[in-house]
Amino acid sequence: MKTYRLPQTDLEASSVILGLMRIPSLTDAEIRTLFGAAREAGITMFDHADIYGNHRHECEERFGTALSLSSDERAQVLIQSKVGIRPGFFDFSAEHILATVDESLAALRTDYLDVLLLHRPDTLVEPEEVAEAFTSLQSAGKVRHFGVSNHTPGQIELLRASVEQPLIVNQVQLSITHAPIIASGLATNMAGVEASIDRDNGILDHARRTGITLQAWSPYQRGFFDGVFIDDREHHAELNDVLDELAGGYGVTPTGIATAWITRHPANIQVVLGTTKPERVAEAAAGSDVTLSREEWYRLYRAAGHPLP
């Protein structure tokens, strides 16, 4: 498993992260099996959010109850959670952040989070309140590092003007077929081309310039929850032909190649898995050890329907 030293931190993290938003349907034994498969594959980082599950903190609670990690086991993994989404609105108030972290820690049965992310932009954010919450959490030893999810560079800079701690992560949607953070840069100045529209104000370049690690959620989705593109020959026949060919050449599955397409990028992007199947975890993780050539990377990009000048 390829690992990254996350910039601005002392954290050594796996390039593939296991997301736990779909575990409510699993038994405790199945959660332990899933966790064990991830650890065996070299995954050291696990992603949560307070809203994951059928009620607040359900996934965190199921994870904490099923695993009951010892202090030594806890020290060997990185646990990340998110805060800020409430029913019908977003809330980055200090009061909500502080209360939610306490609830998450209790649900997870841990004393600290390695990373806390602000889940989606709150346009009513008062950066001074976020700064107050972050400083309180860090001083109390409840959160080691902080970041955001689905934020533009401008929104990040607004927070950075008040927050003392580095913002080390921005979790964004990215896959071969859903790649606006890459496509807009490659199609710059191409009038009339959909891909040339910059929808996120240069997230990728901003992250590389400021030492922010991007984490790719929905790495195998063809759109915004429109379905998985792997084996979808109705919408992506050419892409699947290339995935199959490269998978055969590298001795991995198409899922592994889709993972490798993301981890090949020099921005050191982490891949956030959403599967609950141990075998899929192993397939995805195997792709981390594949280094696609530049030609192969662009071949996949073009096969997904993205234009090049």
Short mmCIF file of C-alpha atoms in Angstrom, two decimals:
data_model
loop_
_atom_site.label_atom_id
_atom_site.label_comp_id
_atom_site.label_asym_id
_atom_site.label_seq_id
_atom_site.Cartn_x
_atom_site.Cartn_y
_atom_site.Cartn_z
CA MET A 1 0.00 0.00 0.00
CA LYS A 2 1.36 3.38 -1.02
CA THR A 3 1.48 5.80 1.89
CA TYR A 4 1.69 9.59 2.06
CA ARG A 5 3.16 11.87 4.68
CA LEU A 6 0.31 14.35 4.92
CA PRO A 7 1.79 17.85 4.44
CA GLN A 8 1.84 20.12 7.49
CA THR A 9 1.57 17.09 9.82
CA ASP A 10 3.47 14.15 11.26
CA LEU A 11 0.83 11.75 9.92
CA GLU A 12 1.81 8.87 7.64
CA ALA A 13 -1.43 7.81 5.97
CA SER A 14 -2.44 5.11 3.53
CA SER A 15 -3.29 6.36 0.05
CA VAL A 16 -6.59 4.48 0.30
CA ILE A 17 -9.11 5.32 3.06
CA LEU A 18 -12.04 3.18 4.12
CA GLY A 19 -15.26 5.18 4.42
CA LEU A 20 -17.81 3.79 6.87
CA MET A 21 -21.05 5.47 5.80
CA ARG A 22 -22.70 2.20 4.67
CA ILE A 23 -22.06 -0.04 7.67
CA PRO A 24 -25.43 0.18 9.49
CA SER A 25 -26.71 -2.88 7.60
CA LEU A 26 -23.73 -4.99 8.73
CA THR A 27 -23.50 -7.10 11.85
CA ASP A 28 -20.75 -6.38 14.37
CA ALA A 29 -18.90 -9.45 13.10
CA GLU A 30 -19.14 -8.17 9.52
CA ILE A 31 -17.81 -4.76 10.57
CA ARG A 32 -14.85 -6.47 12.22
CA THR A 33 -14.25 -8.52 9.06
CA LEU A 34 -14.39 -5.38 6.91
CA PHE A 35 -11.98 -3.56 9.21
CA GLY A 36 -9.64 -6.56 9.25
CA ALA A 37 -9.64 -6.74 5.45
CA ALA A 38 -8.77 -3.05 5.27
CA ARG A 39 -5.92 -3.39 7.75
CA GLU A 40 -4.61 -6.47 5.93
CA ALA A 41 -4.61 -4.48 2.68
CA GLY A 42 -2.53 -1.76 4.33
CA ILE A 43 -5.29 0.78 4.99
CA THR A 44 -4.60 2.86 8.08
CA MET A 45 -7.19 5.65 7.75
CA PHE A 46 -10.94 5.41 8.41
CA ASP A 47 -13.52 8.05 7.47
CA HIS A 48 -16.71 8.93 9.36
CA ALA A 49 -19.19 11.77 9.70
CA ASP A 50 -21.71 12.61 12.38
CA ILE A 51 -24.56 12.32 9.85
CA TYR A 52 -23.66 8.87 8.48
CA GLY A 53 -26.33 6.31 9.28
CA ASN A 54 -30.06 6.32 9.86
CA HIS A 55 -29.60 8.72 12.75
CA ARG A 56 -26.79 10.99 13.92
CA HIS A 57 -23.60 9.17 14.92
CA GLU A 58 -25.01 5.74 14.03
CA CYS A 59 -22.04 4.68 11.88
CA GLU A 60 -19.56 6.01 14.42
CA GLU A 61 -21.38 4.12 17.17
CA ARG A 62 -21.51 0.87 15.19
CA PHE A 63 -17.80 1.14 14.42
CA GLY A 64 -16.85 1.92 18.02
CA THR A 65 -19.03 -0.83 19.47
CA ALA A 66 -18.01 -3.52 17.00
CA LEU A 67 -14.27 -2.90 17.28
CA SER A 68 -13.67 -1.60 20.83
CA LEU A 69 -10.09 -0.78 19.87
CA SER A 70 -7.43 -1.10 22.55
CA SER A 71 -5.14 1.89 23.07
CA ASP A 72 -2.40 0.15 21.08
CA GLU A 73 -4.79 -0.68 18.23
CA ARG A 74 -6.15 2.86 18.24
CA ALA A 75 -2.64 4.30 17.96
CA GLN A 76 -2.03 2.29 14.78
CA VAL A 77 -4.90 3.84 12.81
CA LEU A 78 -6.13 7.31 11.86
CA ILE A 79 -9.77 8.12 12.50
CA GLN A 80 -11.36 11.06 10.72
CA SER A 81 -14.85 12.46 11.13
CA LYS A 82 -16.87 15.41 9.86
CA VAL A 83 -19.24 17.99 11.28
CA GLY A 84 -21.49 20.76 10.03
CA ILE A 85 -24.48 19.25 8.22
CA ARG A 86 -27.80 19.48 10.07
CA PRO A 87 -31.33 18.69 8.82
CA GLY A 88 -32.05 21.39 6.25
CA PHE A 89 -29.08 23.62 6.97
CA PHE A 90 -25.35 23.84 7.67
CA ASP A 91 -23.88 24.86 11.02
CA PHE A 92 -20.27 25.84 11.69
CA SER A 93 -21.06 27.56 14.99
CA ALA A 94 -18.58 26.89 17.79
CA GLU A 95 -21.36 25.46 19.92
CA HIS A 96 -22.35 22.88 17.31
CA ILE A 97 -18.78 21.89 16.44
CA LEU A 98 -17.80 21.38 20.09
CA ALA A 99 -20.93 19.45 21.01
CA THR A 100 -20.73 17.23 17.93
CA VAL A 101 -17.11 16.28 18.48
CA ASP A 102 -17.89 15.19 22.03
CA GLU A 103 -20.74 13.06 20.68
CA SER A 104 -18.51 11.57 17.99
CA LEU A 105 -15.79 10.67 20.47
CA ALA A 106 -18.31 8.94 22.72
CA ALA A 107 -19.82 7.03 19.78
CA LEU A 108 -16.43 5.97 18.44
CA ARG A 109 -15.15 5.04 21.91
CA THR A 110 -11.99 7.03 21.45
CA ASP A 111 -10.40 9.98 23.25
CA TYR A 112 -9.40 11.85 20.10
CA LEU A 113 -9.89 12.29 16.38
CA ASP A 114 -6.82 12.38 14.18
CA VAL A 115 -8.62 14.67 11.70
CA LEU A 116 -11.84 16.68 11.89
CA LEU A 117 -13.37 18.05 8.68
CA LEU A 118 -15.98 20.76 8.16
CA HIS A 119 -18.39 18.78 6.01
CA ARG A 120 -19.80 21.25 3.45
CA PRO A 121 -19.50 25.02 3.20
CA ASP A 122 -21.69 27.01 5.58
CA THR A 123 -22.29 30.37 3.91
CA LEU A 124 -23.23 31.80 7.32
CA VAL A 125 -19.87 30.75 8.75
CA GLU A 126 -18.14 33.10 11.13
CA PRO A 127 -14.48 32.10 10.89
CA GLU A 128 -13.74 33.43 14.36
CA GLU A 129 -16.18 30.87 15.80
CA VAL A 130 -14.53 28.05 13.87
CA ALA A 131 -11.16 29.25 15.16
CA GLU A 132 -12.48 29.27 18.72
CA ALA A 133 -13.79 25.71 18.39
CA PHE A 134 -10.64 24.37 16.74
CA THR A 135 -8.35 25.89 19.37
CA SER A 136 -10.50 24.51 22.18
CA LEU A 137 -10.55 21.03 20.63
CA GLN A 138 -6.82 20.96 20.00
CA SER A 139 -5.96 22.31 23.44
CA ALA A 140 -8.12 19.65 25.06
CA GLY A 141 -6.43 16.91 23.00
CA LYS A 142 -9.71 15.95 21.36
CA VAL A 143 -8.64 16.67 17.74
CA ARG A 144 -5.11 16.52 16.34
CA HIS A 145 -5.63 18.05 12.89
CA PHE A 146 -8.30 19.88 10.92
CA GLY A 147 -9.55 20.20 7.37
CA VAL A 148 -12.61 20.72 5.19
CA SER A 149 -14.75 18.91 2.66
CA ASN A 150 -16.16 20.22 -0.62
CA HIS A 151 -14.69 23.71 -0.10
CA THR A 152 -13.42 26.12 -2.74
CA PRO A 153 -10.03 27.81 -2.39
CA GLY A 154 -11.77 31.07 -1.50
CA GLN A 155 -13.75 29.42 1.28
CA ILE A 156 -10.58 27.82 2.61
CA GLU A 157 -8.71 31.12 2.55
CA LEU A 158 -11.56 32.78 4.45
CA LEU A 159 -11.18 30.20 7.22
CA ARG A 160 -7.39 30.40 7.19
CA ALA A 161 -7.53 34.11 7.92
CA SER A 162 -8.82 33.27 11.42
CA VAL A 163 -7.97 29.64 12.12
CA GLU A 164 -4.52 29.14 13.65
CA GLN A 165 -4.21 25.44 12.81
CA PRO A 166 -3.29 24.29 9.29
CA LEU A 167 -6.19 23.02 7.19
CA ILE A 168 -4.64 19.82 5.93
CA VAL A 169 -7.42 18.10 3.95
CA ASN A 170 -10.11 18.94 1.42
CA GLN A 171 -12.38 15.99 0.62
CA VAL A 172 -13.93 16.36 -2.85
CA GLN A 173 -15.73 14.20 -5.40
CA LEU A 174 -13.35 12.74 -7.98
CA SER A 175 -13.30 9.76 -10.32
CA ILE A 176 -12.14 9.11 -13.88
CA THR A 177 -15.59 10.04 -15.15
CA HIS A 178 -16.31 12.83 -12.63
CA ALA A 179 -13.18 14.94 -12.81
CA PRO A 180 -14.04 18.65 -13.09
CA ILE A 181 -11.17 19.61 -10.78
CA ILE A 182 -8.82 18.18 -13.43
CA ALA A 183 -10.77 18.68 -16.64
CA SER A 184 -11.23 22.43 -16.28
CA GLY A 185 -7.48 22.94 -16.13
CA LEU A 186 -6.80 20.74 -19.15
CA ALA A 187 -9.56 22.36 -21.22
CA THR A 188 -8.68 25.95 -20.32
CA ASN A 189 -9.45 28.49 -23.04
CA MET A 190 -11.47 26.03 -25.13
CA ALA A 191 -14.56 28.09 -25.98
CA GLY A 192 -17.82 26.16 -26.13
CA VAL A 193 -16.39 23.11 -24.36
CA GLU A 194 -18.25 22.09 -21.20
CA ALA A 195 -15.08 20.87 -19.51
CA SER A 196 -13.45 24.31 -19.78
CA ILE A 197 -15.87 25.73 -17.19
CA ASP A 198 -14.07 26.12 -13.87
CA ARG A 199 -16.66 25.04 -11.32
CA ASP A 200 -14.44 25.04 -8.25
CA ASN A 201 -11.99 27.95 -8.60
CA GLY A 202 -8.87 25.87 -9.04
CA ILE A 203 -9.19 23.40 -6.14
CA LEU A 204 -6.44 21.12 -7.45
CA ASP A 205 -3.77 23.77 -8.00
CA HIS A 206 -4.65 25.53 -4.74
CA ALA A 207 -4.25 22.27 -2.81
CA ARG A 208 -0.85 21.55 -4.35
CA ARG A 209 0.33 25.08 -3.70
CA THR A 210 -0.79 25.23 -0.07
CA GLY A 211 -0.01 21.70 1.12
CA ILE A 212 -3.59 20.47 1.35
CA THR A 213 -4.25 16.78 0.73
CA LEU A 214 -7.25 16.08 -1.48
CA GLN A 215 -9.37 13.05 -0.64
CA ALA A 216 -11.48 11.63 -3.47
CA TRP A 217 -14.96 10.50 -2.51
CA SER A 218 -17.15 8.44 -4.88
CA PRO A 219 -14.00 7.31 -6.75
CA TYR A 220 -15.95 4.85 -8.93
CA GLN A 221 -19.14 6.84 -9.54
CA ARG A 222 -19.84 8.16 -13.03
CA GLY A 223 -21.71 11.22 -11.76
CA PHE A 224 -23.35 12.53 -8.62
CA PHE A 225 -24.52 9.09 -7.41
CA ASP A 226 -25.50 8.12 -10.98
CA GLY A 227 -24.04 4.65 -10.68
CA VAL A 228 -20.66 2.94 -10.83
CA PHE A 229 -18.85 3.25 -14.17
CA ILE A 230 -16.95 -0.03 -13.80
CA ASP A 231 -18.68 -2.69 -15.97
CA ASP A 232 -21.18 -0.04 -17.14
CA ARG A 233 -20.86 -0.58 -20.89
CA GLU A 234 -24.07 1.25 -21.65
CA HIS A 235 -22.52 4.59 -20.72
CA HIS A 236 -18.77 3.85 -20.72
CA ALA A 237 -17.95 1.02 -23.12
CA GLU A 238 -14.62 2.47 -24.30
CA LEU A 239 -13.49 3.24 -20.77
CA ASN A 240 -14.25 -0.28 -19.63
CA ASP A 241 -12.32 -1.71 -22.57
CA VAL A 242 -9.25 0.24 -21.45
CA LEU A 243 -9.80 -0.61 -17.78
CA ASP A 244 -9.98 -4.32 -18.64
CA GLU A 245 -6.88 -4.17 -20.83
CA LEU A 246 -4.77 -2.36 -18.25
CA ALA A 247 -6.09 -4.54 -15.43
CA GLY A 248 -4.93 -7.63 -17.29
CA GLY A 249 -1.52 -6.11 -17.90
CA TYR A 250 -0.96 -5.10 -14.29
CA GLY A 251 -2.54 -8.15 -12.69
CA VAL A 252 -5.26 -6.24 -10.85
CA THR A 253 -8.98 -5.68 -11.39
CA PRO A 254 -10.59 -2.70 -13.18
CA THR A 255 -11.35 -1.33 -9.71
CA GLY A 256 -7.64 -1.37 -9.00
CA ILE A 257 -6.91 0.56 -12.19
CA ALA A 258 -9.58 3.13 -11.31
CA THR A 259 -7.83 3.55 -7.95
CA ALA A 260 -4.43 3.81 -9.62
CA TRP A 261 -5.70 6.57 -11.91
CA ILE A 262 -6.29 8.75 -8.85
CA THR A 263 -3.20 7.78 -6.85
CA ARG A 264 -0.97 8.31 -9.93
CA HIS A 265 -1.53 12.06 -9.71
CA PRO A 266 1.45 13.92 -8.19
CA ALA A 267 -0.92 15.77 -5.85
CA ASN A 268 -0.92 12.57 -3.73
CA ILE A 269 -4.71 12.31 -3.65
CA GLN A 270 -6.21 9.80 -1.25
CA VAL A 271 -9.02 7.49 -2.41
CA VAL A 272 -12.03 7.15 -0.09
CA LEU A 273 -13.76 3.79 -0.51
CA GLY A 274 -17.44 3.37 0.27
CA THR A 275 -17.72 -0.39 -0.09
CA THR A 276 -18.77 -2.83 2.64
CA LYS A 277 -17.35 -5.85 0.79
CA PRO A 278 -13.93 -7.06 1.97
CA GLU A 279 -13.04 -8.37 -1.50
CA ARG A 280 -13.71 -4.95 -3.03
CA VAL A 281 -11.49 -3.35 -0.42
CA ALA A 282 -8.67 -5.68 -1.44
CA GLU A 283 -9.23 -4.96 -5.15
CA ALA A 284 -9.19 -1.21 -4.64
CA ALA A 285 -6.18 -1.26 -2.35
CA ALA A 286 -4.16 -3.32 -4.84
CA GLY A 287 -4.42 -0.45 -7.31
CA SER A 288 -2.44 1.79 -4.97
CA ASP A 289 0.68 -0.20 -5.85
CA VAL A 290 0.17 0.30 -9.59
CA THR A 291 1.96 3.25 -11.17
CA LEU A 292 0.34 4.07 -14.49
CA SER A 293 2.46 5.61 -17.20
CA ARG A 294 1.63 9.13 -18.32
CA GLU A 295 0.32 7.70 -21.59
CA GLU A 296 -1.92 5.20 -19.78
CA TRP A 297 -3.29 7.87 -17.44
CA TYR A 298 -4.28 10.12 -20.33
CA ARG A 299 -5.65 7.20 -22.28
CA LEU A 300 -8.09 6.46 -19.45
CA TYR A 301 -8.95 10.15 -19.20
CA ARG A 302 -9.81 10.35 -22.90
CA ALA A 303 -11.71 7.04 -22.82
CA ALA A 304 -13.95 8.53 -20.13
CA GLY A 305 -15.00 11.18 -22.66
CA HIS A 306 -12.89 14.11 -21.51
CA PRO A 307 -11.56 16.32 -24.33
CA LEU A 308 -7.97 17.34 -24.87
CA PRO A 309 -7.04 20.35 -27.03
#
